Coordinates of C-alpha atoms in Angstrom, one line a residue:
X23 CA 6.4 7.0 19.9
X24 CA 9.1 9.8 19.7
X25 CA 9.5 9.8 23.6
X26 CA 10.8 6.4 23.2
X27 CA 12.7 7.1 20.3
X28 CA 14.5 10.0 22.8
X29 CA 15.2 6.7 25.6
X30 CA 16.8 4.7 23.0
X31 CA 19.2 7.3 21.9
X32 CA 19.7 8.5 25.3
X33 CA 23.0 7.4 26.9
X34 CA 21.0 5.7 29.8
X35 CA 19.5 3.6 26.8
X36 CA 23.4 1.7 26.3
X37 CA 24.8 4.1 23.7
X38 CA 28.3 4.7 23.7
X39 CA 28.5 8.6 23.5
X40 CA 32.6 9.8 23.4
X41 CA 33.5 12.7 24.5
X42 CA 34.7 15.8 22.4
X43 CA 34.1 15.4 18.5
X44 CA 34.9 11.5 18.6
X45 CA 33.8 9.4 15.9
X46 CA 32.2 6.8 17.9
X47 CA 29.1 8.6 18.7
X48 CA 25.7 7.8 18.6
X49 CA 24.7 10.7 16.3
X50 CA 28.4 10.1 14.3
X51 CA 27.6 6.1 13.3
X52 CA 24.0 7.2 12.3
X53 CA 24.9 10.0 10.4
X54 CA 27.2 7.6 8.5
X55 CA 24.4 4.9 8.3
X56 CA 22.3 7.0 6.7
X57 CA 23.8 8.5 4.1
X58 CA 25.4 5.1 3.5
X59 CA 21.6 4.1 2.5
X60 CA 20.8 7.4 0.7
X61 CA 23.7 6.6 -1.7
X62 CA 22.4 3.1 -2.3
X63 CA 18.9 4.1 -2.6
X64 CA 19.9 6.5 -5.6
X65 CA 22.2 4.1 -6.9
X66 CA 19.3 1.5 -7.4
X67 CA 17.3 4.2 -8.4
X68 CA 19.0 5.1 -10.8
X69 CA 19.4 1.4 -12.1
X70 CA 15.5 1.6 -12.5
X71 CA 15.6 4.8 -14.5
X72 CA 18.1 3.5 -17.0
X73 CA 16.7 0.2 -17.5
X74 CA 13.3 1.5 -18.5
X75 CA 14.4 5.4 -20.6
X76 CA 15.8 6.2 -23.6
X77 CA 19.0 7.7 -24.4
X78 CA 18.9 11.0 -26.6
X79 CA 22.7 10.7 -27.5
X80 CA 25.8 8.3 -26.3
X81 CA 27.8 11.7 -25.9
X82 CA 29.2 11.6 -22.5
X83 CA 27.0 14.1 -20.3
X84 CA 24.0 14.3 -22.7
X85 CA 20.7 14.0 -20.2
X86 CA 18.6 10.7 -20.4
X87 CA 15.1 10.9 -20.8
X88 CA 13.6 8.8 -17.8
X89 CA 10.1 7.5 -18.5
X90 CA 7.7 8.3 -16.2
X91 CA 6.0 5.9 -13.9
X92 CA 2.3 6.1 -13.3
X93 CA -0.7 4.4 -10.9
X94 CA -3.8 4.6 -10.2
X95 CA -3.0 4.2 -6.6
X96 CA -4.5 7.7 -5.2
X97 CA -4.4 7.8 -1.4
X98 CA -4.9 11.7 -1.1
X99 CA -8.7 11.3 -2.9
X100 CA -9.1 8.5 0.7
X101 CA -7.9 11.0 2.8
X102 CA -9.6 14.0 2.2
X103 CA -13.1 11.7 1.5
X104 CA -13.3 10.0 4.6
X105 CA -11.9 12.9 6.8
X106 CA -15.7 14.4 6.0
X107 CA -17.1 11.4 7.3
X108 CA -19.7 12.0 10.2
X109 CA -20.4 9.4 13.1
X110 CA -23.0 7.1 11.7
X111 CA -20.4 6.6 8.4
X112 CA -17.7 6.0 10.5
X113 CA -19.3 3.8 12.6
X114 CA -20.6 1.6 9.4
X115 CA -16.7 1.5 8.7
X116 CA -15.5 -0.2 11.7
X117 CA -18.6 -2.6 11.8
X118 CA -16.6 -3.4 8.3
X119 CA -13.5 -3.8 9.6
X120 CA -11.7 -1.1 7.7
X121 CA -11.3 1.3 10.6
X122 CA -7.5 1.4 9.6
X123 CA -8.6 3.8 6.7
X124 CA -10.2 6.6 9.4
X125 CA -6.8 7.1 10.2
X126 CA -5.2 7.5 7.2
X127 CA -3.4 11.1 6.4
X128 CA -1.5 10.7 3.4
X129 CA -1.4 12.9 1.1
X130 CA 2.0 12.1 -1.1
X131 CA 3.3 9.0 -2.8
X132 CA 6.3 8.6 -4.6
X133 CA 6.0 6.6 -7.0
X134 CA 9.8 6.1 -8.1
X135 CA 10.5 4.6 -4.6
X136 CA 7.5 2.2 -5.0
X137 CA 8.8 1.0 -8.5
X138 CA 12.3 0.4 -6.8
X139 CA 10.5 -2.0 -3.9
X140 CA 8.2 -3.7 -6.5
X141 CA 11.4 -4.4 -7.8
X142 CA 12.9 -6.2 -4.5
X143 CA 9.8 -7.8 -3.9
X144 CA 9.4 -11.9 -4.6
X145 CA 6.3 -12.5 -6.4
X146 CA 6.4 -15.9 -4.9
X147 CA 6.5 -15.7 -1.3
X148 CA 5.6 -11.8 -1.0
X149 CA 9.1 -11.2 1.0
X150 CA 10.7 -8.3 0.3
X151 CA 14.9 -8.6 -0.3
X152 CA 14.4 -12.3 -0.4
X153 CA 17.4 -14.4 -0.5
X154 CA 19.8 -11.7 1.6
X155 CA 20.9 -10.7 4.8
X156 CA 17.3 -8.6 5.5
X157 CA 14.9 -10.3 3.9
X158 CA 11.5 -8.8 5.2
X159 CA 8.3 -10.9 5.3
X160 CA 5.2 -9.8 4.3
X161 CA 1.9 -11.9 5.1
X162 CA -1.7 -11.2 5.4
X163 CA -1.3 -10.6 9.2
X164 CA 1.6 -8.0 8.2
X165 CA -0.9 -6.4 5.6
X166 CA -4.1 -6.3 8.1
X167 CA -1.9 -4.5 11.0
X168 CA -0.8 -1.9 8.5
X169 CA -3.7 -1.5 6.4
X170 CA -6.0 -1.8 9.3
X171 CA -8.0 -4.1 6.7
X172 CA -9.9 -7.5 8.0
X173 CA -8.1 -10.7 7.8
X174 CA -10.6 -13.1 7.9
X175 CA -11.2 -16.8 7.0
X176 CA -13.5 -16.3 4.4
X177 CA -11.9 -16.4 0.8
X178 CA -12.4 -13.5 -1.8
X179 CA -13.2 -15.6 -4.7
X180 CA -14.1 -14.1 -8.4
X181 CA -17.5 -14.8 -9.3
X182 CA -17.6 -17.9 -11.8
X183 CA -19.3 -17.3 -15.8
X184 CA -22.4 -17.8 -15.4
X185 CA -22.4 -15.7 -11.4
X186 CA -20.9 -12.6 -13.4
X187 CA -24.4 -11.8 -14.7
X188 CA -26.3 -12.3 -11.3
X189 CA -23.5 -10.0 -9.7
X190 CA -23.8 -7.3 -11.8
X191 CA -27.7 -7.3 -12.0
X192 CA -27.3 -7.5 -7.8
X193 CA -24.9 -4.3 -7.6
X194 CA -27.8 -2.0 -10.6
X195 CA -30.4 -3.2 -8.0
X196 CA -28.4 -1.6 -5.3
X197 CA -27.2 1.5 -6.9
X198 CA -30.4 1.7 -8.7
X199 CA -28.9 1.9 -12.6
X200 CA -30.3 0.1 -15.6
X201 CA -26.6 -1.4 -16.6
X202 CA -23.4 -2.4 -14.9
X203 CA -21.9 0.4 -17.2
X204 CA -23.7 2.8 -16.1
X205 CA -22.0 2.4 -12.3
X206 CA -19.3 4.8 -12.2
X207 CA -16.5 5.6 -9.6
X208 CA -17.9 9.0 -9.3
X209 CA -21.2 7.7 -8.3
X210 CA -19.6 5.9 -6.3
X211 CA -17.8 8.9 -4.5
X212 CA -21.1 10.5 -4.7
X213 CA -22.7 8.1 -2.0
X214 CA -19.6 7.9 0.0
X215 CA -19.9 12.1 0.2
X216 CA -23.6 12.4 1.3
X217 CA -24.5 14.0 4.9
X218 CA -26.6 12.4 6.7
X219 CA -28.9 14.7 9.2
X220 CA -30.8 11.5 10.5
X221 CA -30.7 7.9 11.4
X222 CA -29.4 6.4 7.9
X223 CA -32.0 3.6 6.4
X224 CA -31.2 0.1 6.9
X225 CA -30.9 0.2 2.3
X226 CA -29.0 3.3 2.8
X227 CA -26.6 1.4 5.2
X228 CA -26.1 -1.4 2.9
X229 CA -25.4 1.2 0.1
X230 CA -22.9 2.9 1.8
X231 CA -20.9 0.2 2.3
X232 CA -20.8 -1.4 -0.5
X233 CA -19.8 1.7 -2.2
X234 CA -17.2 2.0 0.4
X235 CA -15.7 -1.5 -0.9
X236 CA -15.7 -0.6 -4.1
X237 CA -13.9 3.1 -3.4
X238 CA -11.2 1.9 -1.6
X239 CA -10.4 -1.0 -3.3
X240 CA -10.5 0.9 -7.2
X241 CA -8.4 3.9 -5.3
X242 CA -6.2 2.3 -2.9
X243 CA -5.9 -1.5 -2.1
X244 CA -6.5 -2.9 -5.3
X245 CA -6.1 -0.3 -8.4
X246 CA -5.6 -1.7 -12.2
X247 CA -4.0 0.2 -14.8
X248 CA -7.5 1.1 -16.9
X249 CA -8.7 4.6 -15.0
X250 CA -11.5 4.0 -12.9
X251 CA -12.3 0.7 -13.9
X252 CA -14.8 -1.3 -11.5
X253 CA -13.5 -5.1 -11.5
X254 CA -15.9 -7.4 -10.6
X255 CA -13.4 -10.1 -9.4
X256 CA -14.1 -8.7 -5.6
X257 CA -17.6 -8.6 -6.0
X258 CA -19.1 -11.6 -5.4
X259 CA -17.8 -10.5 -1.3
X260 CA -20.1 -7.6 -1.6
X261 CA -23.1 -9.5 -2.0
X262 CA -22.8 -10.3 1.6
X263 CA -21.9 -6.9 2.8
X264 CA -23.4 -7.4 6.2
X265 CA -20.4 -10.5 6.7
X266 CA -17.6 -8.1 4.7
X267 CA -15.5 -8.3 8.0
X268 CA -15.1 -12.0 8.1
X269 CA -13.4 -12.1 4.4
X270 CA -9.8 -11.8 4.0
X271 CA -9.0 -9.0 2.6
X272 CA -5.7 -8.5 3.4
X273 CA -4.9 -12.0 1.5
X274 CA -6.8 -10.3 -1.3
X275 CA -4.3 -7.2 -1.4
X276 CA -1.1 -9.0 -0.9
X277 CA -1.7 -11.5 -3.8
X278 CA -2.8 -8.3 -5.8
X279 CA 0.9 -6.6 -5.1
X280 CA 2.4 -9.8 -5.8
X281 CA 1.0 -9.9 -9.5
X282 CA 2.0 -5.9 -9.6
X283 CA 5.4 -6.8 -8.8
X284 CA 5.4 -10.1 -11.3
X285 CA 4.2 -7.7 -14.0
X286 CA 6.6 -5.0 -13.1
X287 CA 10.2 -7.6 -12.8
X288 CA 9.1 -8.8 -16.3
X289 CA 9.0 -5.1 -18.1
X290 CA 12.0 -4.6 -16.2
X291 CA 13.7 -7.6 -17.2
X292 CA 12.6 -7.3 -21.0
X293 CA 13.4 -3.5 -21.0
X294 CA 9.7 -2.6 -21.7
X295 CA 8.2 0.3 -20.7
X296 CA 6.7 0.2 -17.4
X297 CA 3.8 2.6 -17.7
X298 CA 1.3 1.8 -15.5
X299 CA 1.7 -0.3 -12.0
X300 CA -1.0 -1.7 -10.4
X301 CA -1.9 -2.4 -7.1
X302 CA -1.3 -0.8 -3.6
X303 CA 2.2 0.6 -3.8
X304 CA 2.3 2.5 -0.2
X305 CA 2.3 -1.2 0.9
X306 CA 5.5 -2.6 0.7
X307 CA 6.8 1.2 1.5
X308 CA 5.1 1.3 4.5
X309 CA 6.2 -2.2 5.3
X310 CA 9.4 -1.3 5.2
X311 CA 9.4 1.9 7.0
X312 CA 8.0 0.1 10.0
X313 CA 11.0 -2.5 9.6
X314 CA 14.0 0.6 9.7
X315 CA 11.9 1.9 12.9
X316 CA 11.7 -1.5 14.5
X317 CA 16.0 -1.9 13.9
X318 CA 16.9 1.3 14.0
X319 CA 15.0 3.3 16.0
X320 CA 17.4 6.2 16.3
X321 CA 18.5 6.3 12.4
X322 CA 14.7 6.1 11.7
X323 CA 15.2 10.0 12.9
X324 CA 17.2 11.1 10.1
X325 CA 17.0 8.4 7.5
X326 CA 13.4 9.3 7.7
X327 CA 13.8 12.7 6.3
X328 CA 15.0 11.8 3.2
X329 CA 13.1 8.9 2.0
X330 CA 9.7 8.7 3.9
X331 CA 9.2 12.2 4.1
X332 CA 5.8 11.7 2.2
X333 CA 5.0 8.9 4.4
X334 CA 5.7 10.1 8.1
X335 CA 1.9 11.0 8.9
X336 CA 1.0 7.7 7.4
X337 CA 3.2 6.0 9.3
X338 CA 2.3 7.5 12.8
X339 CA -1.3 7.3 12.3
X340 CA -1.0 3.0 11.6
X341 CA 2.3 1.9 13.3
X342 CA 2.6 3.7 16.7
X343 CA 1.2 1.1 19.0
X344 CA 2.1 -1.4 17.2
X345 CA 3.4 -3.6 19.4
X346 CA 4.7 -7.3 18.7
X347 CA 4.7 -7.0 15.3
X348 CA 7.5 -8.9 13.5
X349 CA 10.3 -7.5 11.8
X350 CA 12.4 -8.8 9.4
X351 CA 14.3 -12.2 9.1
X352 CA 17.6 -12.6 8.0
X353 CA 17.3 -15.9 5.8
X354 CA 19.9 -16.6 2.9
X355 CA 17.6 -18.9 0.9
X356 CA 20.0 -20.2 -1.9
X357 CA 17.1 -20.5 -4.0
X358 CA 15.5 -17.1 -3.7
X359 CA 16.0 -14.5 -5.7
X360 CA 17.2 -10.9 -4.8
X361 CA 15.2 -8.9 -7.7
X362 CA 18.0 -6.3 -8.2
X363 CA 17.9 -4.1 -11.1
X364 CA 20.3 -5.3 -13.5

């Protein structure tokens, strides 16, 4: 990936390079560009942190105290989890379809910068910077190449009232507990952390990976505000755990940012406290990472260093050979909305 990044900066690539200290350089105009960005990034920032923290005095140059923005989103616990995996566990995962996750070497996530792109996200079509100049798409095919995640035809649909107790008395018999309640994510992590010195059971198979449904979706793809909590709204999937790669759950995740972001405009927009945001945040970030390396190959370089810093090993692990994959579309819908910060 970085050798071509060298080609397209390289003069044989069509840059205009000037001679002596002229401003017309390659490095000059991205230098500018980026820190053209980096002050609009703060400034929206910034727009976030106001809108949503309370003032200790209306003295000029008195702090503010900025509320704090939390998730349950916790793509560290993934990494370091399924980097112990042995062969037999990782082969289980892609039979799944969620080989993206092997690759997976994050260990950061900045939460601040996820609030701000929740923020520029349309709840309605899922496009981020809707209505301007860049507006980004993202679809289920966009979240399946970046996620690594299936994207199939099947439908995740929650399990009706009278399935809920069927489901529930289906995933005790599994994970062999007496209650629902009593199925906990750390027994969950439990099953995913067992070594296996033999030929894993067909039961043992089926355990595994339903726990590994269950993991990634509470941790990563899918968290809620409450800590740990085990929805069941996925769940009727996992019944047929031996089909899990011919669901869509990519469609599952991107509907579950969309109601993030929803959730998130409307605290914003009522000057609430935003507290808690659910669902996978690294998403959209990641999203649009791969759209400033797709345009801007060269700026990627140095814009990179300041804002996706936490997100470079990420990023190389899922988009480098990522070929074909669209970028964004520059559509000025008069009807969409550009969810600024007001």
């Amino acid at each position: 990936m970085f050798l071509h990044l060298q080609h397209l900066c390289s003069p044989a690539a069509g840059a205009n390079v000037s001679g002596g200290g002229g401003s017309s350089s390659v490095l000059t105009r991205a230098l500018h560009a980026a820190r053209a960005r980096k002050m609009y990034q703060r400034k929206q920032l910034a727009g976030i942190a106001v809108s949503n923290s309370k003032k200790t005095s209306g003295i000029k140059g008195k702090k503010v105290v900025q509320e704090k923005i939390y998730t349950r989103c916790t793509p560290a616990i993934l990494s370091d989890l399924f980097s112990g995996f042995g062969d037999q566990q990782k082969e289980l995962v892609k039979q799944m379809g969620f080989d993206g996750f092997l690759s997976m070497r994050l260990t950061k996530l900045n939460k601040q910068f996820g609030a701000w792109i929740l923020c520029k996200l349309d709840p309605s079509s899922g496009n981020l910077f809707a209505g301007s100049r860049h507006e980004i798409c993202l679809t289920c095919e966009d979240v399946s190449l970046l996620l690594g995640i299936p994207y199939g035809r099947k439908e995740i649909l929650p399990a009706i009232k009278n399935e809920v107790k069927d489901v529930k008395a289906y995933m005790c018999e599994i994970f062999e507990k007496d209650s629902f309640d009593g199925l906990t994510i750390v027994t969950i992590q439990r099953i995913l952390e067992k070594k296996f010195n033999r030929m894993m059971t067909v039961h043992e198979q089926i355990v595994f990976k339903t726990a590994f449904i269950i993991f990634v979706v509470t941790k990563f793809l899918a968290p809620q505000s409450v800590n740990n909590h085990i929805s069941i709204r996925y769940m009727k999937a996992l019944v047929d755990v031996e089909n899990i790669h011919k669901y869509n759950w990519a469609e599952f995740v991107l509907h579950d940012i969309k109601d993030a972001a929803a959730a998130l405009q409307h605290k914003i927009r009522h000057r609430k406290s935003i507290g808690y945001i659910n669902g996978c945040i690294i998403l959209p970030q990641v999203r649009l990472s791969y759209y400033s390396f797709e345009l801007f190959a060269f700026y990627f370089l140095i814009y990179s260093q300041h804002l996706f810093t936490c997100y470079n090993l990420y990023c190389s692990a899922f988009l480098s050979g990522q070929s074909g994959f669209r970028g964004g579309h520059s559509r000025a819908g008069k009807h969409s909305k550009d969810w600024r910060v007001q």
